[in-house]
Short mmCIF file of C-alpha atoms in Angstrom, two decimals:
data_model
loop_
_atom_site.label_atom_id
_atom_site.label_comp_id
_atom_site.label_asym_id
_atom_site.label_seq_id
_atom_site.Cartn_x
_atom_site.Cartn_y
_atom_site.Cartn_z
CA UNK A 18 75.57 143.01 114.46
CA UNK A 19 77.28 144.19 111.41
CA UNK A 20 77.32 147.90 110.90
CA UNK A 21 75.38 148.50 107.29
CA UNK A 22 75.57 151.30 104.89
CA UNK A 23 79.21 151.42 105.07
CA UNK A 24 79.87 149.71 101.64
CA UNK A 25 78.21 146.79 99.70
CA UNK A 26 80.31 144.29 100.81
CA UNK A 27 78.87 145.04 104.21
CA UNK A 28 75.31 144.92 103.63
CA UNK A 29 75.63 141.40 101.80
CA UNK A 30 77.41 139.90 104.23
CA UNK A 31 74.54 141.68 106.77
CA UNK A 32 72.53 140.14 104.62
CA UNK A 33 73.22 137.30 105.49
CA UNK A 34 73.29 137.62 108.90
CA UNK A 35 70.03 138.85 109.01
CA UNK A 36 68.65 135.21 106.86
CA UNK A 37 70.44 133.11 109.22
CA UNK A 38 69.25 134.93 112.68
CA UNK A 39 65.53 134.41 111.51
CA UNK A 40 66.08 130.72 111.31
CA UNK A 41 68.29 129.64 114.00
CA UNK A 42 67.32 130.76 117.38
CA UNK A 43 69.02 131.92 120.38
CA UNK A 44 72.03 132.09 118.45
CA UNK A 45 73.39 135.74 117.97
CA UNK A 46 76.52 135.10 119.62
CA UNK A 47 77.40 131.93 117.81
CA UNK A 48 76.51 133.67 114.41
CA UNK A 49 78.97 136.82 115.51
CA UNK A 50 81.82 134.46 116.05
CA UNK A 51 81.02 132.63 112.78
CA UNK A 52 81.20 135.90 110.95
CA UNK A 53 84.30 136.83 112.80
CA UNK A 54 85.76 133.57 111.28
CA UNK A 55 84.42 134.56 107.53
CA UNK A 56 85.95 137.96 107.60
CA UNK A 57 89.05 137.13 109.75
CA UNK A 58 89.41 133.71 107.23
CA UNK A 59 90.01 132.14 110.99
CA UNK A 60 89.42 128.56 111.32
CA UNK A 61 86.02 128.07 113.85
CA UNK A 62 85.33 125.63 116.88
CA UNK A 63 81.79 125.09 118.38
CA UNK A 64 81.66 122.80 121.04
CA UNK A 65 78.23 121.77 122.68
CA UNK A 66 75.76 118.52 123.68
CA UNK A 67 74.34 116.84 120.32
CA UNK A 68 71.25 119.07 119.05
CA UNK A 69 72.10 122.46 119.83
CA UNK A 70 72.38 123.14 116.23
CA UNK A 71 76.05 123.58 115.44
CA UNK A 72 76.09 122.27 112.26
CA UNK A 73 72.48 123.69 111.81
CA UNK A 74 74.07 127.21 111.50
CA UNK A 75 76.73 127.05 109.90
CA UNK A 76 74.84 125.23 107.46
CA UNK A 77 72.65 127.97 106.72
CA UNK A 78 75.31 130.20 106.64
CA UNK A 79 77.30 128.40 103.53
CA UNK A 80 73.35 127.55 101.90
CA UNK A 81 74.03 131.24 101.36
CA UNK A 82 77.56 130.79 99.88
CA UNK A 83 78.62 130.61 96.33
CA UNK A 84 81.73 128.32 96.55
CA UNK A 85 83.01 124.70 96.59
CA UNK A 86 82.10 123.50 99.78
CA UNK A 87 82.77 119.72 101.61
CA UNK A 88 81.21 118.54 104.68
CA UNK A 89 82.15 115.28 106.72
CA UNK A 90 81.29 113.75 109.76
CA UNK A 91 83.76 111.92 111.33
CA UNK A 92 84.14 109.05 113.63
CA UNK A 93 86.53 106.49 114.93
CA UNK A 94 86.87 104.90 111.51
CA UNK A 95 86.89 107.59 109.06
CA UNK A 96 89.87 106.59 106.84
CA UNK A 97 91.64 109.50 105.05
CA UNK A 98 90.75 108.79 101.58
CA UNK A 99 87.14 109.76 102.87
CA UNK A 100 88.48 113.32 103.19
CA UNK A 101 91.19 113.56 101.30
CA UNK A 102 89.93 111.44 98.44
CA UNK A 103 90.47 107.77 97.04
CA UNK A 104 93.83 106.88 95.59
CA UNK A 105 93.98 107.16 91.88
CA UNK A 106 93.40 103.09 90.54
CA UNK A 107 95.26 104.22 87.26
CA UNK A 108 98.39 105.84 89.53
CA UNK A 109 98.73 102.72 91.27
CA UNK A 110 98.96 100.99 88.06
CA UNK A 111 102.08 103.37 87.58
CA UNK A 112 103.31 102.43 90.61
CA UNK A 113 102.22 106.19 92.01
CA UNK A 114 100.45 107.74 94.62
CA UNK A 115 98.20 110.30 94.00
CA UNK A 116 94.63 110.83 95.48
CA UNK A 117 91.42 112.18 93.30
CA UNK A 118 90.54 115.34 95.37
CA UNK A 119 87.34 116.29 93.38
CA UNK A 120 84.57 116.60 95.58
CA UNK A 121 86.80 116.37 98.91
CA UNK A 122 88.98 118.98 101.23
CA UNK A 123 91.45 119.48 99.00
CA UNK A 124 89.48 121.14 96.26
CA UNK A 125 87.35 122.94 98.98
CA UNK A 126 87.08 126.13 99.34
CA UNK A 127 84.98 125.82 102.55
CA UNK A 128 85.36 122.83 105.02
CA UNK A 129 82.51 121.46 107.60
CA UNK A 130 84.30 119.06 110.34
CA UNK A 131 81.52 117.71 112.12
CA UNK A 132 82.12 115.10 115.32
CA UNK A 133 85.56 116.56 114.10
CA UNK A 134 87.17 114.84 117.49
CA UNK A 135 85.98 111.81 116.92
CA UNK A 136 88.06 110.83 114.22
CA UNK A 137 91.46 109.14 114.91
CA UNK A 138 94.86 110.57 115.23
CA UNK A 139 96.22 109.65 111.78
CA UNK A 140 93.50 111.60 109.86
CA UNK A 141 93.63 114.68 112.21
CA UNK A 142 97.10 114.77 112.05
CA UNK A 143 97.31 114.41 108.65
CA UNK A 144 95.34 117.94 107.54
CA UNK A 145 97.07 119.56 110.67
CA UNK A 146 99.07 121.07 107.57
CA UNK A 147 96.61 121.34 105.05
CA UNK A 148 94.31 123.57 107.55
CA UNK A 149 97.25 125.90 108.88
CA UNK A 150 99.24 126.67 105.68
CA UNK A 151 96.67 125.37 102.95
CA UNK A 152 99.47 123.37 101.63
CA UNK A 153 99.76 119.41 101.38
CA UNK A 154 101.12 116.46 99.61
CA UNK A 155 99.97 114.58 96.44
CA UNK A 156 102.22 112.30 94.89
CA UNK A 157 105.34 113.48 96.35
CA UNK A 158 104.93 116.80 95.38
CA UNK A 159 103.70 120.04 97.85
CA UNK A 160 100.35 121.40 96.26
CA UNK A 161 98.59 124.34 97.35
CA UNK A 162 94.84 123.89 98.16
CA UNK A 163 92.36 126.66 97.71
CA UNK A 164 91.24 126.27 101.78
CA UNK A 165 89.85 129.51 103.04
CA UNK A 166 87.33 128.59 105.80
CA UNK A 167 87.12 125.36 108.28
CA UNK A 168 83.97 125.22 110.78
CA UNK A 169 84.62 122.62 113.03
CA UNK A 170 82.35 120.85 115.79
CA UNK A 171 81.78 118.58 118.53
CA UNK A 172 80.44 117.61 121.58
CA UNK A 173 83.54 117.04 123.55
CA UNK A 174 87.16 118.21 123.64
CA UNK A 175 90.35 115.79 122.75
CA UNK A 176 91.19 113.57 125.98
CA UNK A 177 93.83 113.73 127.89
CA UNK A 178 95.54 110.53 126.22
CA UNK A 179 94.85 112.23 123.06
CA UNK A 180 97.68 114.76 123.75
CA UNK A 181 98.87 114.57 120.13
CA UNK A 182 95.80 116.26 119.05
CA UNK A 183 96.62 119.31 120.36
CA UNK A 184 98.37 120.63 117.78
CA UNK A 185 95.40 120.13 115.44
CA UNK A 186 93.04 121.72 118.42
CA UNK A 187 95.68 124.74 118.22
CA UNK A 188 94.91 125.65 114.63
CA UNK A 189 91.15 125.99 115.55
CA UNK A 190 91.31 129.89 116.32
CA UNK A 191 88.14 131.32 117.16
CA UNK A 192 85.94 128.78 119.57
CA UNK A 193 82.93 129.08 121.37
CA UNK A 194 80.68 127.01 123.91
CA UNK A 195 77.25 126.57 122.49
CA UNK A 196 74.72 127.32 125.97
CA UNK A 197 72.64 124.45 126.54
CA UNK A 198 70.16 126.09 128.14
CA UNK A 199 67.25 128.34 126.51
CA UNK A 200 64.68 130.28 128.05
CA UNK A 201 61.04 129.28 127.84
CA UNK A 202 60.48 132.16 125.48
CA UNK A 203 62.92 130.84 123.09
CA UNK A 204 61.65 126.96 123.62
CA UNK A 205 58.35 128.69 122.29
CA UNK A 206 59.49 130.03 119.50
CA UNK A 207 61.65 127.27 118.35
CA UNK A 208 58.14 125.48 118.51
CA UNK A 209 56.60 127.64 116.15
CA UNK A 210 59.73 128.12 113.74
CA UNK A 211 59.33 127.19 110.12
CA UNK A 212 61.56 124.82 108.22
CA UNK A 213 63.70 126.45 106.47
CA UNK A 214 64.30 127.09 103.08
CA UNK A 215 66.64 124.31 101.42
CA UNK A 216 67.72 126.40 98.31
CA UNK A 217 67.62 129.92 99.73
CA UNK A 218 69.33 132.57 97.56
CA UNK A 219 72.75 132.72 97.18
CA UNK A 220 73.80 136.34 98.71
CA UNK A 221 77.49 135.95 98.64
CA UNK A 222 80.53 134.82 96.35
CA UNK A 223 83.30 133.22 97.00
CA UNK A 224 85.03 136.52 95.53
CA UNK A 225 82.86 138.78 97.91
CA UNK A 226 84.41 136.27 100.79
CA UNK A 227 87.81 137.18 99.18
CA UNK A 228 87.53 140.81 98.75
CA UNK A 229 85.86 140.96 102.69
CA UNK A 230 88.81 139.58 103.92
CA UNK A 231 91.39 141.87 101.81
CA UNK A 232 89.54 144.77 103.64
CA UNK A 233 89.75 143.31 106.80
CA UNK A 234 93.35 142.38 106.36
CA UNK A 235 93.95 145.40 105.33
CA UNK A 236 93.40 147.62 108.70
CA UNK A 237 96.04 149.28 110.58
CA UNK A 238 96.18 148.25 114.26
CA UNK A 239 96.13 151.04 116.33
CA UNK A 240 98.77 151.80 119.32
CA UNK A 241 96.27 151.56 122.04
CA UNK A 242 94.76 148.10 120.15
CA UNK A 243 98.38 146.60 119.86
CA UNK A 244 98.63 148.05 123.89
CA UNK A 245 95.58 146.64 124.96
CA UNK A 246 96.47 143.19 123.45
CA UNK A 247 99.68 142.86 125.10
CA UNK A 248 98.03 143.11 128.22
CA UNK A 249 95.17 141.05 127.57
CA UNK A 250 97.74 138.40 127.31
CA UNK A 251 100.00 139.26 130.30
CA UNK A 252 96.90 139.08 132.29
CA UNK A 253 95.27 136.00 130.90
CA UNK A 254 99.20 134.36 131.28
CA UNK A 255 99.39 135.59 135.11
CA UNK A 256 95.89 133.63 135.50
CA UNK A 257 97.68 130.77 134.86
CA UNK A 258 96.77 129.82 131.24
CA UNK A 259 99.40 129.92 128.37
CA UNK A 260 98.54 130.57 124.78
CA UNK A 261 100.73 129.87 121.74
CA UNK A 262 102.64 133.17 119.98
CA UNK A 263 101.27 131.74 117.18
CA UNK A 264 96.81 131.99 118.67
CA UNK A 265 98.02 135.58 120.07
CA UNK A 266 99.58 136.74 116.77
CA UNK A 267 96.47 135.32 114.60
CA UNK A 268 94.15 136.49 117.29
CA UNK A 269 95.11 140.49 116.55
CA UNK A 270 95.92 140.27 112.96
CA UNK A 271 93.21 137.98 111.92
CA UNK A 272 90.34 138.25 114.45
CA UNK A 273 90.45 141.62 115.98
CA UNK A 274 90.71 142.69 112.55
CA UNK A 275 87.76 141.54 111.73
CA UNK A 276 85.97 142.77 114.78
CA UNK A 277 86.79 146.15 113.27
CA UNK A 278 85.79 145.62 110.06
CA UNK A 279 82.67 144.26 111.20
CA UNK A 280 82.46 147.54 113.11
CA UNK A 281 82.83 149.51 110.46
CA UNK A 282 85.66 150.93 111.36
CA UNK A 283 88.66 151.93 109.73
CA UNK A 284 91.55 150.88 111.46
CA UNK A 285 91.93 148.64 114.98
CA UNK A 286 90.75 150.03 118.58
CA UNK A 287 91.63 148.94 122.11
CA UNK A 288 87.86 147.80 121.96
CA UNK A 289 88.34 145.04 119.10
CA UNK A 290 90.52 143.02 120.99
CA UNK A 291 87.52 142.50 123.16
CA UNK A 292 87.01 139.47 120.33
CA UNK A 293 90.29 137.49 122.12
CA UNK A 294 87.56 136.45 124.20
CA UNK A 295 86.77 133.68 122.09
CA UNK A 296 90.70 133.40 120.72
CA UNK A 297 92.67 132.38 124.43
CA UNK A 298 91.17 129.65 126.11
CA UNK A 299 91.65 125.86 125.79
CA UNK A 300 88.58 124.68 127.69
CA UNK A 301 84.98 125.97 128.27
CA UNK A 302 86.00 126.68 131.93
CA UNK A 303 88.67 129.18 131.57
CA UNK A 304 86.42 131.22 129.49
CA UNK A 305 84.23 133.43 132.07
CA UNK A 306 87.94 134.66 133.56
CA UNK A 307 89.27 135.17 129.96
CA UNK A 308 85.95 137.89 128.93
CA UNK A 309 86.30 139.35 132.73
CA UNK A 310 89.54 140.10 131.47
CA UNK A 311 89.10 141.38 128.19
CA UNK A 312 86.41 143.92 129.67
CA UNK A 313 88.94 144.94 132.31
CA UNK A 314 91.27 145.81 129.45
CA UNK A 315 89.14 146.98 126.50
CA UNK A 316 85.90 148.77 128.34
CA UNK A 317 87.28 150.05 132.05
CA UNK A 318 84.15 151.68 131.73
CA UNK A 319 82.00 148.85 131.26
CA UNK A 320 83.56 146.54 134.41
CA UNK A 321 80.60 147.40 136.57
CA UNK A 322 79.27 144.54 134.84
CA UNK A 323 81.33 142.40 136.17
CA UNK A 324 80.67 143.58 139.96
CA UNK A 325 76.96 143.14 138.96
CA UNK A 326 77.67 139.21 137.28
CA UNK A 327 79.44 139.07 140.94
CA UNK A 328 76.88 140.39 143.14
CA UNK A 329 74.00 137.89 141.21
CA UNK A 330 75.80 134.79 141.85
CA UNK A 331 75.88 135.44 145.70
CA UNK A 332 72.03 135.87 145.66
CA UNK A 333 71.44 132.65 143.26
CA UNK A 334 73.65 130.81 145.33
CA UNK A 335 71.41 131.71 148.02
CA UNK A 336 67.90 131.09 146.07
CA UNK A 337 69.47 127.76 144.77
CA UNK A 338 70.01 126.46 148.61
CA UNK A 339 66.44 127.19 149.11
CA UNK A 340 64.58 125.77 146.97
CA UNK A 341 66.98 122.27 147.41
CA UNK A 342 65.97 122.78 151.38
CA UNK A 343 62.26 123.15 150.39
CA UNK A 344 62.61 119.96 147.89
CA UNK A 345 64.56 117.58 150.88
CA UNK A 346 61.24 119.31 153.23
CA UNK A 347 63.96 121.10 155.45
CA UNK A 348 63.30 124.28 155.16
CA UNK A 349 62.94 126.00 158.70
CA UNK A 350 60.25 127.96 159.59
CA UNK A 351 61.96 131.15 158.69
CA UNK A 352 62.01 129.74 155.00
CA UNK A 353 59.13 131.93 153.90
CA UNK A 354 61.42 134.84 155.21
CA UNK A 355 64.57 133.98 153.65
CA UNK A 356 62.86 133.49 150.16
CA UNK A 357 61.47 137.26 151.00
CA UNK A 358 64.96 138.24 151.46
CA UNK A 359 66.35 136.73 148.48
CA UNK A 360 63.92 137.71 146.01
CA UNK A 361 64.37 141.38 147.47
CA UNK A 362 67.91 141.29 146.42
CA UNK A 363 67.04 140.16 143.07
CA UNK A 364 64.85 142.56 142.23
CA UNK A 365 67.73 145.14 143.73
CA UNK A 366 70.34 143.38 140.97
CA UNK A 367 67.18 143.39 138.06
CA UNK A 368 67.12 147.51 138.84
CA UNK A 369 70.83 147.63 138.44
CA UNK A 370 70.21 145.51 134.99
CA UNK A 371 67.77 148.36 133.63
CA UNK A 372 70.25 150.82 134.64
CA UNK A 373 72.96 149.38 133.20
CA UNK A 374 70.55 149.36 129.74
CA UNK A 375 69.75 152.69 130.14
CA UNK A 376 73.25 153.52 129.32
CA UNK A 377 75.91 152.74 127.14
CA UNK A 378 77.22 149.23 127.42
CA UNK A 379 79.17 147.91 124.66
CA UNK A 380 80.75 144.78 123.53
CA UNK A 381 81.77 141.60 125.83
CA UNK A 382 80.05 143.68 128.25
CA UNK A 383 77.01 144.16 126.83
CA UNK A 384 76.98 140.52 126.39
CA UNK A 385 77.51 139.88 130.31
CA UNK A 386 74.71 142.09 130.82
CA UNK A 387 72.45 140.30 128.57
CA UNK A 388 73.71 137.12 130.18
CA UNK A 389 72.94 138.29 133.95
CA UNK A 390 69.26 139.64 132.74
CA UNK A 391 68.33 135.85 131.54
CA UNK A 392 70.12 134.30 134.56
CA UNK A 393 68.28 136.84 136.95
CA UNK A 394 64.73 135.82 135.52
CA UNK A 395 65.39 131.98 135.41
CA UNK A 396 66.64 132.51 139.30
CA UNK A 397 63.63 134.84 140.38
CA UNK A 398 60.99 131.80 138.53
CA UNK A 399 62.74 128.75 140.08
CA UNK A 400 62.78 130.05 143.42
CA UNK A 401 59.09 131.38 143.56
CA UNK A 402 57.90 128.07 141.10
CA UNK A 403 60.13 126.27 143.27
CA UNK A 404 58.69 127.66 146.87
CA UNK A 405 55.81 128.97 146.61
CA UNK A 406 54.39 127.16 144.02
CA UNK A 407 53.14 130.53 141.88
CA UNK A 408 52.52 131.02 138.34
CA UNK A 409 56.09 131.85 136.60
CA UNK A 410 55.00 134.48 134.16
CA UNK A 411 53.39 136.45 137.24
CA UNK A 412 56.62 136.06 139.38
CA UNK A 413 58.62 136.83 135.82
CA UNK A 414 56.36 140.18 135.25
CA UNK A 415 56.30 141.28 138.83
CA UNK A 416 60.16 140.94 139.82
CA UNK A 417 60.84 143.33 136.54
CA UNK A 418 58.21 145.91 137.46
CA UNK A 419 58.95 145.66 140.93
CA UNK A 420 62.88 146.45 139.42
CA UNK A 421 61.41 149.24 137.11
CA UNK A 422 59.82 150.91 140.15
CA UNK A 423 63.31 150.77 142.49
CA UNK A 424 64.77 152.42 139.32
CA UNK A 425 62.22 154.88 139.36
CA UNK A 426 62.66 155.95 143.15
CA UNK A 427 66.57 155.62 142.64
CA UNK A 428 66.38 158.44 139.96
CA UNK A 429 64.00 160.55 142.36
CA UNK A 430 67.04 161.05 144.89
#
């Protein structure tokens, strides 16, 4: 969350934060690295199935924009005059070629590119310019555009006999994985939520945008930041995954930056490189090993939760091969036993989830945390919905007060 209080610019752009949380749902994470785009003026990535409201937020972020926005959704024959804008019918009769930007990218000063990978090569590849230096060409001559912001989406990643497209995938900075999954709480609630406003009030300029990121650029980076990001990267590179001087160098002047000012604070910590999480990887997979790295680095104190994440996946490993034994009907008569056993341990790793709450866990790691507390309740449901066929709000409600209560004796000793 952005820290308010701290100066107006804050609490308007917490402002809208605050609008946009209260109408798109399970979606705090996605909305951080959105804002980490705005104040960082870092190009954004969301990849996810069709209808996990990509375009839905960021939508609802720019209703709350004052600037000149465009918005396209490509596909395998979007022509670039449909982004760029038409040739100029009078120009042609001069034998020239200039294009009639009003009302497309180039006169932007925000940029939706939704389905952006289905569009062909020649269109990517020809704003792989205008997106990375702002700059591109208009009747022979080089013309600046006013670009500050490009949210960009879809439901799969280039191919790989689409390798030319990866420099244009290389100037999309900060990316995230939209979760397919919610929880049933959420599914409720999206039930229930209201349609939201289509002219809500505007609660930021396009010269608050401006000034945000002056501020933002304007942070010194810190030794132990600058430290702490040189061996995020030596790590990440020893895991076997190479990223671009150019995504490292944006990464810690543009995005860690505006971590901090996000934070508040007033120059760049070891702990606001945590945001490279979302910076170094290339595919959804190499993600979890990126953030276990970035909480190695930035909160030493915080990489319990990573034992913890490790320790859960051995006992839903274990709860997942019972309930697909009880589903084939070969479970063995010490079934009943085993899903004893396993729900036992999960109650031992929900105890070690309150414990972890009960103190300070920041950042990437508090993330984790709130990750392994919603994977820990799906786990205990399935496997006593699954088995023995009981209500899943009881099982929910008794694995975290049976949790609360090994907490309790734990604290006794």
């Amino acid at each position: 969350m952005i820290v308010t209080g701290k100066t107006a610019l804050h609490d308007k752009l917490a402002a809208v934060e605050t609008a946009v949380r209260g109408e798109v749902l399970n979606a705090d994470e996605q909305l951080a690295v959105a804002l980490l785009g705005i104040v960082g003026r870092a190009n954004v990535f969301y990849i996810g199935l069709p209808g996990l409201a990509k375009s839905m937020l960021v939508d609802r972020i720019r209703a709350r924009v004052d600037c000149r926005q465009f918005k396209k959704q490509f596909s395998p024959f979007t022509k670039d005059g449909e982004v760029l804008g038409p040739l100029s019918i009078p120009g042609l009769q001069q034998e020239r070629q200039y294009r009639v930007t009003d009302g497309f990218l180039p006169w932007a000063d925000w940029v939706v590119l939704d389905e952006v990978f289905n569009a062909n090569s020649a269109v990517l590849n020809a704003l792989q310019e205008l997106i990375l230096e702002g700059t591109w060409h208009n009747d022979g001559q080089t013309v600046k555009a006013p670009l500050n912001m490009v949210f960009a989406m879809s439901n799969r990643l280039p191919g790989a006999d689409r390798d030319e497209l990866n420099a244009f995938y290389d100037r999309l900075l900060l990316r995230f994985e939209v979760p397919s999954e919610m929880s049933r709480q959420d599914l409720l609630g999206l039930i229930d939520l209201p349609e939201p406003d289509p002219s809500p009030p505007t609660l930021l300029t396009m010269d608050d945008v401006l000034a945000i990121q002056a501020e933002a650029a304007a942070l010194p980076i810190g030794a132990d930041a600058a430290a702490a990001a040189l061996d995020i990267r030596d790590k990440v590179h020893e895991s076997g995954h190479w990223t671009s001087p150019r995504r490292f160098r944006a990464g810690v002047t543009r995005v860690a930056r505006a971590a901090a000012w996000l934070d508040g604070s007033s120059e760049v910590e070891a702990v606001h490189m945590e945001a490279l999480a979302h910076v170094m990887w290339d595919k959804p997979d190499q993600r979890p090993g990126i953030e276990r790295i970035v909480i190695e680095v930035c909160s030493p104190n915080n990489s319990e939760v990573l034992a913890l994440e490790d320790r859960f996946s051995e006992v839903r490993e274990q709860g997942d091969r019972l309930v697909a034994e009880r589903a084939a009907g070969e479970g063995s008569e010490t079934l009943m036993n085993q899903v004893i056993d396993s729900l036992d341990k999960l109650k031992q790793v929900a105890a070690d989830v309150l414990e972890f709450e009960s103190g300070k866990v920041t950042g990437r790691a508090a993330t984790a945390l709130a990750r392994v507390r919603g994977d820990v309740t799906e786990a205990a449901a399935e496997l006593g919905v699954g088995i023995m066929r009981g209500n899943r709000d009881i099982i929910v409600q008794g694995l975290w007060a049976d949790a609360q209560t090994i907490l309790s004796e734990r604290t006794r000793r």
